[in-house]
PDB file of C-alpha atoms and ligand atoms in Angstrom:
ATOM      1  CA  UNK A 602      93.093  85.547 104.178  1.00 71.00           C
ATOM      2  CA  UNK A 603      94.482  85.368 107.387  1.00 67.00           C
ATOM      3  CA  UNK A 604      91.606  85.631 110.411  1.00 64.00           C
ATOM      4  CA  UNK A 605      91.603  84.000 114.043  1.00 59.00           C
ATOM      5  CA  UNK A 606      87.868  85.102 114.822  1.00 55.00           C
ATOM      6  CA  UNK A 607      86.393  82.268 117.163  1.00 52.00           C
ATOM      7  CA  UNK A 608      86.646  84.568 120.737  1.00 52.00           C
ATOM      8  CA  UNK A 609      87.750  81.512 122.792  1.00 53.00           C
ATOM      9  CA  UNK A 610      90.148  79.728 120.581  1.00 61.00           C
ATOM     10  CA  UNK A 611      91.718  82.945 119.296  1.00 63.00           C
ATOM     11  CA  UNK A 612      94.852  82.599 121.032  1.00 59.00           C
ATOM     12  CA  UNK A 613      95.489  78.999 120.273  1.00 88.00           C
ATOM     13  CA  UNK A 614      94.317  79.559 116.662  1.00 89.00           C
ATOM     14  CA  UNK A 615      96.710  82.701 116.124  1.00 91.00           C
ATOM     15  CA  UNK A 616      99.305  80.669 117.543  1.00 93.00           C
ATOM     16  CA  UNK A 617      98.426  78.140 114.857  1.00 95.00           C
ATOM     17  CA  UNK A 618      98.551  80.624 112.236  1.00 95.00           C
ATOM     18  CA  UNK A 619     102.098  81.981 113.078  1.00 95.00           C
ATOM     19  CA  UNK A 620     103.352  78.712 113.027  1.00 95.00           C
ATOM     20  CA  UNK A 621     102.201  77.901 109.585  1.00 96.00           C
ATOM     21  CA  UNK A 622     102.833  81.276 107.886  1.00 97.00           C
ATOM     22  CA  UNK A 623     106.310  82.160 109.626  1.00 94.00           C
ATOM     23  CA  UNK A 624     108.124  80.567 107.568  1.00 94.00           C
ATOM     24  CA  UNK A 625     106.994  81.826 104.171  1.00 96.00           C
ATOM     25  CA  UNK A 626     107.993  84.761 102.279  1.00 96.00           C
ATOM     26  CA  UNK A 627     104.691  86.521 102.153  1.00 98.00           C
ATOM     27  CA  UNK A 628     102.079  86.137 103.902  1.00 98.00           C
ATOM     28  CA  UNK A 629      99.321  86.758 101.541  1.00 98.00           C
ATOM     29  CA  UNK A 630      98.890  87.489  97.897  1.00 98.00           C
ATOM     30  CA  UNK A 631     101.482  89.776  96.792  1.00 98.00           C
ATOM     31  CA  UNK A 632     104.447  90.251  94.229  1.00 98.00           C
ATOM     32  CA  UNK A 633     107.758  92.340  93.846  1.00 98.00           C
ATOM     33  CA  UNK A 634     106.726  93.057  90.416  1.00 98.00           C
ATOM     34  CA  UNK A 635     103.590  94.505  91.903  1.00 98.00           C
ATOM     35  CA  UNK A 636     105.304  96.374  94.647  1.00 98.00           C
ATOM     36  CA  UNK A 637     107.945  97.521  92.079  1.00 98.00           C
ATOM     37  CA  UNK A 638     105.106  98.719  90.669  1.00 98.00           C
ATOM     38  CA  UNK A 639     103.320 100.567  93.155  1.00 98.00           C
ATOM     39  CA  UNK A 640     105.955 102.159  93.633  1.00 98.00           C
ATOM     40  CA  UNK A 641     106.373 103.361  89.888  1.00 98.00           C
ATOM     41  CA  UNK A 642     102.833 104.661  90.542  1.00 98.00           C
ATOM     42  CA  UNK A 643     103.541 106.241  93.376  1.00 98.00           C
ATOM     43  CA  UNK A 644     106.513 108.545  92.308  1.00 98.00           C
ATOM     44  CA  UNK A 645     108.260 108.188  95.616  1.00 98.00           C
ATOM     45  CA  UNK A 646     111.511 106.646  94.076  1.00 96.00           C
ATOM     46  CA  UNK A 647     112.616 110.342  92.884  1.00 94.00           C
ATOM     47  CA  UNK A 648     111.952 111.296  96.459  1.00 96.00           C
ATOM     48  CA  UNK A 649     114.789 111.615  98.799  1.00 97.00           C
ATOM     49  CA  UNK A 650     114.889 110.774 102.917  1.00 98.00           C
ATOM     50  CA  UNK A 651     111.966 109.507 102.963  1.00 98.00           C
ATOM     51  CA  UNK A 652     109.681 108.270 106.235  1.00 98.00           C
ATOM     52  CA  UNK A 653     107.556 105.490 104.983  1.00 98.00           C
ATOM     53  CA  UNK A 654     106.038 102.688 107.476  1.00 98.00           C
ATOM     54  CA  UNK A 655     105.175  99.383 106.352  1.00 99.00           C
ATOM     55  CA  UNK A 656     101.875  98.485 108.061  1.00 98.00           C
ATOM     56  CA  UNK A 657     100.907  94.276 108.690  1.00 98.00           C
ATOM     57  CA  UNK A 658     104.375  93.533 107.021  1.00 98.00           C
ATOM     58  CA  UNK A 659     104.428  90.056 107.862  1.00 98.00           C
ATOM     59  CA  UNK A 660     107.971  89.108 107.472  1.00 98.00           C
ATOM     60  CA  UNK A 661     108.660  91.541 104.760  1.00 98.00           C
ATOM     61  CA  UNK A 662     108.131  90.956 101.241  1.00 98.00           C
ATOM     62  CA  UNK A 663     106.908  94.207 100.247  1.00 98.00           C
ATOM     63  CA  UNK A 664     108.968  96.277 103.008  1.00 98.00           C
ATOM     64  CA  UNK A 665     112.304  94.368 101.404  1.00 98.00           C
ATOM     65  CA  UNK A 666     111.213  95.949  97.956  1.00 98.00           C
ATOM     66  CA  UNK A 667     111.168  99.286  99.492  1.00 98.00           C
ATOM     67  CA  UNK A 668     114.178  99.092 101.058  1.00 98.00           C
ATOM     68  CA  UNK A 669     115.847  98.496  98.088  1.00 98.00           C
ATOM     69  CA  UNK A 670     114.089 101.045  95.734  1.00 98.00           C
ATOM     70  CA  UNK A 671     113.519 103.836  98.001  1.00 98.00           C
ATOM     71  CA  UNK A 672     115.716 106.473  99.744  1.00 98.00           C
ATOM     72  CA  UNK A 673     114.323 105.531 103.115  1.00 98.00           C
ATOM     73  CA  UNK A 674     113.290 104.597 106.312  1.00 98.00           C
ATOM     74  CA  UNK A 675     111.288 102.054 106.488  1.00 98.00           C
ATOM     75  CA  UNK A 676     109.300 101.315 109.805  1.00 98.00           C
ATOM     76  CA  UNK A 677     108.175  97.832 109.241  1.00 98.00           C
ATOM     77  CA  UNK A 678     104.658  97.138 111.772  1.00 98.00           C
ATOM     78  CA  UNK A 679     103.428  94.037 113.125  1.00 98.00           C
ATOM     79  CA  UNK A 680     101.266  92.975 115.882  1.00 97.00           C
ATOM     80  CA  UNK A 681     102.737  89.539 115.396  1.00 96.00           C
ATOM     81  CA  UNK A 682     106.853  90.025 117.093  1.00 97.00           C
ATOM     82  CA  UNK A 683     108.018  86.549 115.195  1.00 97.00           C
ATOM     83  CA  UNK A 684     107.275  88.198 112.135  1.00 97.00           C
ATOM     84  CA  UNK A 685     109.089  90.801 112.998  1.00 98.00           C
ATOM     85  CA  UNK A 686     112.192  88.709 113.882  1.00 98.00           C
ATOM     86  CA  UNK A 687     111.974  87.050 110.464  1.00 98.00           C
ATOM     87  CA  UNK A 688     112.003  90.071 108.799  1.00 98.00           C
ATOM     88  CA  UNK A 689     114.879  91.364 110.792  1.00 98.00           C
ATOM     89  CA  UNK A 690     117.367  88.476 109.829  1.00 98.00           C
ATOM     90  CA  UNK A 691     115.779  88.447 106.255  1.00 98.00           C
ATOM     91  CA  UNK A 692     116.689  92.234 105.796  1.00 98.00           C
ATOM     92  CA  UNK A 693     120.469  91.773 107.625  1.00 98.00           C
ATOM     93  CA  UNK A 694     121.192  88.912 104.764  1.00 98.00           C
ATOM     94  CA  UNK A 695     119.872  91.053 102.118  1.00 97.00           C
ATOM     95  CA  UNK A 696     122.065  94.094 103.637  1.00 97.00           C
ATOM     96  CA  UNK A 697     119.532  96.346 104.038  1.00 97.00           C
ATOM     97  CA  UNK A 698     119.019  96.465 107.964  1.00 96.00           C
ATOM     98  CA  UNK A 699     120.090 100.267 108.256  1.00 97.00           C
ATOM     99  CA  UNK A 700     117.382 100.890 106.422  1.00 97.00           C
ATOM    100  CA  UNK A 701     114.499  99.515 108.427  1.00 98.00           C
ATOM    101  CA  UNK A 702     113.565  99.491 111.537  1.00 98.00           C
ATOM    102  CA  UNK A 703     110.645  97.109 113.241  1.00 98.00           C
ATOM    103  CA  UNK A 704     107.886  98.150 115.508  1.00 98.00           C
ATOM    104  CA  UNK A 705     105.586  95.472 117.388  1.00 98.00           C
ATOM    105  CA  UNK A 706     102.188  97.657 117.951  1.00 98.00           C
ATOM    106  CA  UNK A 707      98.965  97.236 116.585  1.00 98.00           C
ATOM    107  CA  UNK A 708      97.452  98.899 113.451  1.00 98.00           C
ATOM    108  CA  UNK A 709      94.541 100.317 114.976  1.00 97.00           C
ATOM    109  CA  UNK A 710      97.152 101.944 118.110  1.00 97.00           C
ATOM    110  CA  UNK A 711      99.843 103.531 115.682  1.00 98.00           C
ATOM    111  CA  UNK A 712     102.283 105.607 117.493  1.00 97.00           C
ATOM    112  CA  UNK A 713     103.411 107.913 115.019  1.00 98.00           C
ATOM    113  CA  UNK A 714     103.368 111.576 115.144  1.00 98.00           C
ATOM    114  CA  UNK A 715     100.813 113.421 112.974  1.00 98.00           C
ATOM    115  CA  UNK A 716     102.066 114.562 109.606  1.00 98.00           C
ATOM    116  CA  UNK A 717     105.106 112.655 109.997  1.00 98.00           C
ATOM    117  CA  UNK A 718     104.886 109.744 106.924  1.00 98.00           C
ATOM    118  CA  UNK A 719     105.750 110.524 103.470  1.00 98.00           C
ATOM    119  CA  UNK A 720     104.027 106.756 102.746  1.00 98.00           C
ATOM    120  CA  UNK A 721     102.353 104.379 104.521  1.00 99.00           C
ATOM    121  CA  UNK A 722     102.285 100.698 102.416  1.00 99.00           C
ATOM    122  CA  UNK A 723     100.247  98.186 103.290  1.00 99.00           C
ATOM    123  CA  UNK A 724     100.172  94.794 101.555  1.00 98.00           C
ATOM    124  CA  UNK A 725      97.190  92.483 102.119  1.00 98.00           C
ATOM    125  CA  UNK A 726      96.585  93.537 105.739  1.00 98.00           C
ATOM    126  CA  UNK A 727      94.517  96.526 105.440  1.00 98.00           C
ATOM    127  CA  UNK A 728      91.164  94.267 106.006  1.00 98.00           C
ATOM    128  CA  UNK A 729      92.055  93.795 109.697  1.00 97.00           C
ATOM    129  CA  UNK A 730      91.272  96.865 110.608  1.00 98.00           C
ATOM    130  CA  UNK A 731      88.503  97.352 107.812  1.00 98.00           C
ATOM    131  CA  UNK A 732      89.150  99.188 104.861  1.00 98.00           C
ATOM    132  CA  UNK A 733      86.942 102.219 105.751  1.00 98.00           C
ATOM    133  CA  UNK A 734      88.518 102.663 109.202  1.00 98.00           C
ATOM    134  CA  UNK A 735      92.158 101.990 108.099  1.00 98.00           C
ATOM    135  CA  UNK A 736      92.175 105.191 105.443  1.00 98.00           C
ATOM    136  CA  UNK A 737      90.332 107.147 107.779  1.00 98.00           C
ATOM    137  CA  UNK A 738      92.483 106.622 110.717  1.00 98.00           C
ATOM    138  CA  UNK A 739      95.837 106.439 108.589  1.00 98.00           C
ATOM    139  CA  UNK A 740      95.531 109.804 106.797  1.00 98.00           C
ATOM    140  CA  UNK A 741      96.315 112.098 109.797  1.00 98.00           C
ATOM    141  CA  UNK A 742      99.983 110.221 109.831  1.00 98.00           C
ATOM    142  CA  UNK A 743     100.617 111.089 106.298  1.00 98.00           C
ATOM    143  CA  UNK A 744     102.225 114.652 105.188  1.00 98.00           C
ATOM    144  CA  UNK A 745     100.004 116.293 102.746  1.00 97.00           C
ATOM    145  CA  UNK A 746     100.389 115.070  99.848  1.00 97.00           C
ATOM    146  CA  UNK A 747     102.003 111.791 101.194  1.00 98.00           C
ATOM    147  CA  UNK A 748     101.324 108.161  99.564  1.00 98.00           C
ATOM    148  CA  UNK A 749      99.274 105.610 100.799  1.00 99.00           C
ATOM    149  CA  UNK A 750      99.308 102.455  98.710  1.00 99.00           C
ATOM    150  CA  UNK A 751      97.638  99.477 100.402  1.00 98.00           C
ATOM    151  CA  UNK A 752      96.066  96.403  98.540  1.00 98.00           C
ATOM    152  CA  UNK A 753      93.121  95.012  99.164  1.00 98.00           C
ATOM    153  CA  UNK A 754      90.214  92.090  98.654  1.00 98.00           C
ATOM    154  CA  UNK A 755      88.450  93.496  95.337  1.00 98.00           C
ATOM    155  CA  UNK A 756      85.470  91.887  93.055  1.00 98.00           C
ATOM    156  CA  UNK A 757      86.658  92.785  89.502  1.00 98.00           C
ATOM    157  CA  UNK A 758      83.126  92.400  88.109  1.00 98.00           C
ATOM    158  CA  UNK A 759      79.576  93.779  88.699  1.00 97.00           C
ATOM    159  CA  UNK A 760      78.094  90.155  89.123  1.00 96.00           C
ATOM    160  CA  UNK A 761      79.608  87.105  90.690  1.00 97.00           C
ATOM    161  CA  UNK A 762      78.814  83.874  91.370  1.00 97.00           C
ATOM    162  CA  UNK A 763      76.305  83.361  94.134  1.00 96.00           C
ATOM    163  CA  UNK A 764      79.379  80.882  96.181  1.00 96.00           C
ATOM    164  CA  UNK A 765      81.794  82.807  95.796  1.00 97.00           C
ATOM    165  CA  UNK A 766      79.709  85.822  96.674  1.00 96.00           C
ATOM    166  CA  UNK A 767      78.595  83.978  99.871  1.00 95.00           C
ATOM    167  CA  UNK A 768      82.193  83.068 101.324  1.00 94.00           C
ATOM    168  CA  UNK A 769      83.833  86.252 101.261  1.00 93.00           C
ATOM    169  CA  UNK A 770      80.666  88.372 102.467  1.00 90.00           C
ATOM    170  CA  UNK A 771      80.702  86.416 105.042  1.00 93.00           C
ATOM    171  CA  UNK A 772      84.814  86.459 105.656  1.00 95.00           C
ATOM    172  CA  UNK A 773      85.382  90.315 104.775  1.00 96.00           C
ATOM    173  CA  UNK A 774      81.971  91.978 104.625  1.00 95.00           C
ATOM    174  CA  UNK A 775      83.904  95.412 102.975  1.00 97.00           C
ATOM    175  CA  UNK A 776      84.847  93.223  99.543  1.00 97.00           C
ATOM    176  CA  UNK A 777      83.690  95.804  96.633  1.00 98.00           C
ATOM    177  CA  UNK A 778      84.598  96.885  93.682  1.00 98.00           C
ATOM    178  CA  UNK A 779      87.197  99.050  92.252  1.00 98.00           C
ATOM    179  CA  UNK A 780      85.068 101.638  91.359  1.00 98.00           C
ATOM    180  CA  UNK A 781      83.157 101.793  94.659  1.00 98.00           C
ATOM    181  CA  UNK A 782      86.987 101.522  96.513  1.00 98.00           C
ATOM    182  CA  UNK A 783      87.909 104.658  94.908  1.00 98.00           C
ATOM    183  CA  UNK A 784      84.911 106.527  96.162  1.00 98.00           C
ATOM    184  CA  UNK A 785      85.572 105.608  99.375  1.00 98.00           C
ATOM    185  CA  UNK A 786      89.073 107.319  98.695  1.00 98.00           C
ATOM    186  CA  UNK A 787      88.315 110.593  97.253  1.00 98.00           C
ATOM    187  CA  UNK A 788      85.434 110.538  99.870  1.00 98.00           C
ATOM    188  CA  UNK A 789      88.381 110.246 102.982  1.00 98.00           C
ATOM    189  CA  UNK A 790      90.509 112.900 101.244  1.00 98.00           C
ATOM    190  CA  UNK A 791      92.738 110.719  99.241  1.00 98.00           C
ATOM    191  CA  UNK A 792      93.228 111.692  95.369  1.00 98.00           C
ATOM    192  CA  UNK A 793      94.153 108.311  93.465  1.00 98.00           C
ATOM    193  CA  UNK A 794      97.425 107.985  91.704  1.00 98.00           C
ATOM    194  CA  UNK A 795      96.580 104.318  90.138  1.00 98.00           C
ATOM    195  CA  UNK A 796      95.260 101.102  90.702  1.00 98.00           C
ATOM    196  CA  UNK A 797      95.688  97.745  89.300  1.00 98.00           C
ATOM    197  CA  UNK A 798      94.608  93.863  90.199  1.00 98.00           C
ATOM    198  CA  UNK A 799      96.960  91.525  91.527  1.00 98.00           C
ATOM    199  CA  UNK A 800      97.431  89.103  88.312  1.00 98.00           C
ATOM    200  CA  UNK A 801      97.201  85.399  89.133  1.00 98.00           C
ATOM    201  CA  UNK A 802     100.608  84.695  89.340  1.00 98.00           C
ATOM    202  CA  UNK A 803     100.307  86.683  92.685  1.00 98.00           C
ATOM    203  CA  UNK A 804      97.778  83.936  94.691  1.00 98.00           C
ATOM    204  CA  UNK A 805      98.682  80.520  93.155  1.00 98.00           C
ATOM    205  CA  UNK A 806     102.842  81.242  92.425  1.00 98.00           C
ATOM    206  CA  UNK A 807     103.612  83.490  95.407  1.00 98.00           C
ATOM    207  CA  UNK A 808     100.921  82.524  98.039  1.00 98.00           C
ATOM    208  CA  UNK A 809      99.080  79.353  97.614  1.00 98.00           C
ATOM    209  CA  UNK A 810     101.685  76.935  96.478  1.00 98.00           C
ATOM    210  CA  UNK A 811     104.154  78.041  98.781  1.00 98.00           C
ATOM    211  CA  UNK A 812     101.032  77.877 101.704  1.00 98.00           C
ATOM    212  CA  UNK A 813     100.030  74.245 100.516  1.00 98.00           C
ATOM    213  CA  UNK A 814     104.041  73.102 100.349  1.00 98.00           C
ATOM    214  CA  UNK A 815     103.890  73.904 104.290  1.00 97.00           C
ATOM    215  CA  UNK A 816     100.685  71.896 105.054  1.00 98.00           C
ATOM    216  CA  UNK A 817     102.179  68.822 106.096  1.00 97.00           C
ATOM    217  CA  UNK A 818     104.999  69.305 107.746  1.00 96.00           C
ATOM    218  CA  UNK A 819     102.811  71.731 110.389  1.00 96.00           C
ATOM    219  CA  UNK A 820     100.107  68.824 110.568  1.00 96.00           C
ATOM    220  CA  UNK A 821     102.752  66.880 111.575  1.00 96.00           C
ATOM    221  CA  UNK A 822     104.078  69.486 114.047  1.00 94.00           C
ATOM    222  CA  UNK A 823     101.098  69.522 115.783  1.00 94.00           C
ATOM    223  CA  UNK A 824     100.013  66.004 115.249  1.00 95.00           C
ATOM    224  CA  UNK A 825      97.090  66.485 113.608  1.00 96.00           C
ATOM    225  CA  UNK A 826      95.277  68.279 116.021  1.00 94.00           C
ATOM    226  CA  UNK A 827      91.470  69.125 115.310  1.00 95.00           C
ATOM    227  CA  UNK A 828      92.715  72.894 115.403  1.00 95.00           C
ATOM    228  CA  UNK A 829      95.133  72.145 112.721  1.00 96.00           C
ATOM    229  CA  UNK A 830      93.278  70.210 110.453  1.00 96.00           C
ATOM    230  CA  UNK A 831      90.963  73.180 110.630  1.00 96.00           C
ATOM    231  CA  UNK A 832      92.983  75.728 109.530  1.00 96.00           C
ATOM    232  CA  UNK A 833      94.032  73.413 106.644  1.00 97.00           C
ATOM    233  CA  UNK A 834      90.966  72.404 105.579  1.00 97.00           C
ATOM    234  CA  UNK A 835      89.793  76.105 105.448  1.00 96.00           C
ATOM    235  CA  UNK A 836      92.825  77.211 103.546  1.00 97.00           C
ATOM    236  CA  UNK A 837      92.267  74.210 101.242  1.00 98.00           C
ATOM    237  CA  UNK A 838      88.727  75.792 100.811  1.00 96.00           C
ATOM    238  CA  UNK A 839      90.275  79.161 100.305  1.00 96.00           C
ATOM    239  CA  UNK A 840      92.535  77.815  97.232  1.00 98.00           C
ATOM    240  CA  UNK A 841      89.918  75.797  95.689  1.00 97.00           C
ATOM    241  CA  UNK A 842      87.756  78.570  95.373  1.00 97.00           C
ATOM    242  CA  UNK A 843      90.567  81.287  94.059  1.00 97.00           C
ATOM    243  CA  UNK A 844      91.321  78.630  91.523  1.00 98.00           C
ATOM    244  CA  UNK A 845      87.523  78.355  90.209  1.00 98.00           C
ATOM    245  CA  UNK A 846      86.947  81.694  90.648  1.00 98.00           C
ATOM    246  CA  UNK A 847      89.573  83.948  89.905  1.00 98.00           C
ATOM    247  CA  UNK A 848      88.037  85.562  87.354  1.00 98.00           C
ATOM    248  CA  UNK A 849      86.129  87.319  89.410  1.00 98.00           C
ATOM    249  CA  UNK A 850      87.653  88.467  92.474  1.00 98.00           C
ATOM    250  CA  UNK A 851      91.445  89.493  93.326  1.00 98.00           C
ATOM    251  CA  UNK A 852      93.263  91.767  95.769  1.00 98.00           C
ATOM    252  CA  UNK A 853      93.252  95.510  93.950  1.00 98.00           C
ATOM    253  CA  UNK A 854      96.288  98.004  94.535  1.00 98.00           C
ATOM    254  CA  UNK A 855      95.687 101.347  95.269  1.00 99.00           C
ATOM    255  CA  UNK A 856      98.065 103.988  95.297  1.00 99.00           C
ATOM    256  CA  UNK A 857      96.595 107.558  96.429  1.00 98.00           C
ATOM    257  CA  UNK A 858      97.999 110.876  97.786  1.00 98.00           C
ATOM    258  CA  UNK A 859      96.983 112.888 100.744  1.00 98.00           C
ATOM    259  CA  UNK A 860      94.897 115.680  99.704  1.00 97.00           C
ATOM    260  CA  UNK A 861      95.877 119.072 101.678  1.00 88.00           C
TER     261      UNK A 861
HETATM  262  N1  LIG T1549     102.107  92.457 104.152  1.00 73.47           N
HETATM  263  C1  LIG T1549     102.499  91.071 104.356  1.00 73.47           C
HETATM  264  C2  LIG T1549     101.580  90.314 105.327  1.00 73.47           C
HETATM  265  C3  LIG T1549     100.129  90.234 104.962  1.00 73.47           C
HETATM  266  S1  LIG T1549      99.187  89.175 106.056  1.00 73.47           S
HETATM  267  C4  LIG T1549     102.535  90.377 103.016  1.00 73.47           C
HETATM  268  O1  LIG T1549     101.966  90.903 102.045  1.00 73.47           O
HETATM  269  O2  LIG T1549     103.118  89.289 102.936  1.00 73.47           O
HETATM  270  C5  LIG T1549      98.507  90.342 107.226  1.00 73.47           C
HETATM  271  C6  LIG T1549      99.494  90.765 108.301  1.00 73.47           C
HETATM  272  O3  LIG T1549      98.826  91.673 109.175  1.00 73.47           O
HETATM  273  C7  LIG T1549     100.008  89.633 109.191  1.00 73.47           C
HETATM  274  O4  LIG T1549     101.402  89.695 109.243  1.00 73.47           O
HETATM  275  C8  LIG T1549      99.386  89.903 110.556  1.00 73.47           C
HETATM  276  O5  LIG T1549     100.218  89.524 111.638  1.00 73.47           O
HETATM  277  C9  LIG T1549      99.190  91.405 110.511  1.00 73.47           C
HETATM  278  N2  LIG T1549      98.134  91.900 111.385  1.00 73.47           N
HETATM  279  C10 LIG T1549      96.884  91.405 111.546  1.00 73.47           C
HETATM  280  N3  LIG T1549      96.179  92.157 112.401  1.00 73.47           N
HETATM  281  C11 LIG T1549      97.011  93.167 112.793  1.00 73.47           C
HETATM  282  C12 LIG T1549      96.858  94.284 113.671  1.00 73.47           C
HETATM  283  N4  LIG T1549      95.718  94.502 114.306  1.00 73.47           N
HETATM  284  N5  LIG T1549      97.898  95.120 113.821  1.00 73.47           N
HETATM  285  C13 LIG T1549      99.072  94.898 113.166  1.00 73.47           C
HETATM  286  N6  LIG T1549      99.262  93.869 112.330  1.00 73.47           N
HETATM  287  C14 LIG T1549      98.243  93.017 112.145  1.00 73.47           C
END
């Protein structure tokens, strides 16, 4: 999980971060199988001119998927512009630039019109505004009846281990189960299509190894700072723990529609 929350150092820390996740595909945990199927969830692929906005993109895994399964456009948002720029040149070589477009604003500031989104995605980003807030403030941009699918930190049992409880209460207090995620849904005026958990594959495959692969070369760009070692070391943490306890805890996919 991606967060830059000492108040002083957030600027150099967030520049930190960009430099070490710029370069990777995804930007958290994540698959195309799993967008893929999302999206099979969803029943938007035997929609037609769609508006869909990809919200936290990153540099695009999930809003390349789209592109290619969807009749749409796609309005990729990031706070973060180099993202943005990645995901620009990624979609060109992939062909698929007409279908996006980007948009550097801030997911708690959207500028889109009310009842103007047939979908709004969101891949592992969701937590920055706070789950609660995000479908509650997101809903008014969706048509009735439109999609949102977003994924998001999930404990896949009752009971977990008292560590593992521990780090993420303290990193993303909102962490809850399915079950209780759903409530929250139906509660906000969503009706739920389908949900599953991200499989393994997803963290260590897509995300982690990729992550650690980059870990020296940007301790090397930066010469080791203190700042940089930090960010390793908690990253380092963030694996270890996955890996012991994935059983328990994963991002879940949820895939709703708009009620009225
Ligand atoms: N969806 C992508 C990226 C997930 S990481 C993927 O699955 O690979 C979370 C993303 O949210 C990052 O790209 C980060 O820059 C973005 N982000 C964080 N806070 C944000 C905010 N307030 N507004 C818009 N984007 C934000």
């Amino acid at each position: 999980m991606i967060t830059a929350d000492h108040e002083e150092d957030a600027m150099d820390e967030l520049e930190l971060l960009l430099e070490l996740h710029r370069d990777g595909e995804r930007q958290g945990p994540g698959g195309d199988d799993e967008t893929r199927l999302a999206i099979t969830l969803s029943g938007l692929a035997a929609r037609q001119r769609l508006a869909v906005a990809d919200i936290g993109c990153g540099t695009g895994a999930s809003t390349l998927v789209l592109a290619r399964e969807l009749d749409a456009s796609i309005t990729a948002v990031d706070f973060l512009p180099p993202f943005l720029a990645r995901l620009e040149a990624r979609a060109g070589e992939a062909g698929l630039g007409n279908r996006i477009e980007t948009l550097a604003a801030s997911m708690d500031a959207l500028p889109f019109e009310p009842a103007s989104l047939d979908a709004i995605w969101s891949e592992g980003a969701i937590y920055n505004l706070g789950f609660a807030r995000g479908i509650e403030a997101w809903r008014p941009f969706l048509k009735p009846g439109g999609v949102l699918a977003v994924s998001e930190l999930t404990w896949l049992t009752q009971a977990r281990p008292a560590e593992l409880e521990q780090h993420w209460a303290g990193e993303y207090a909102e962490v809850a189960t399915a079950s209780a995620k759903i409530a929250q849904l139906e509660a906000a005026g969503y009706s739920l299509l389908g949900y599953f958990p991200l499989p393994e594959r997803c963290w260590l495959e897509n995300y982690y190894r990729p992550l650690q692969a980059r870990f020296a070369a940007f301790l090397a760009q930066f010469d080791h700072a203190e700042a940089a070692e930090a960010i390793v070391a908690a990253e380092e943490a963030e694996i270890a723990l996955y890996e012991r306890y994935q059983a328990f805890v994963s991002y879940g996919f949820y895939v709703a529609r708009r009620v009225n």
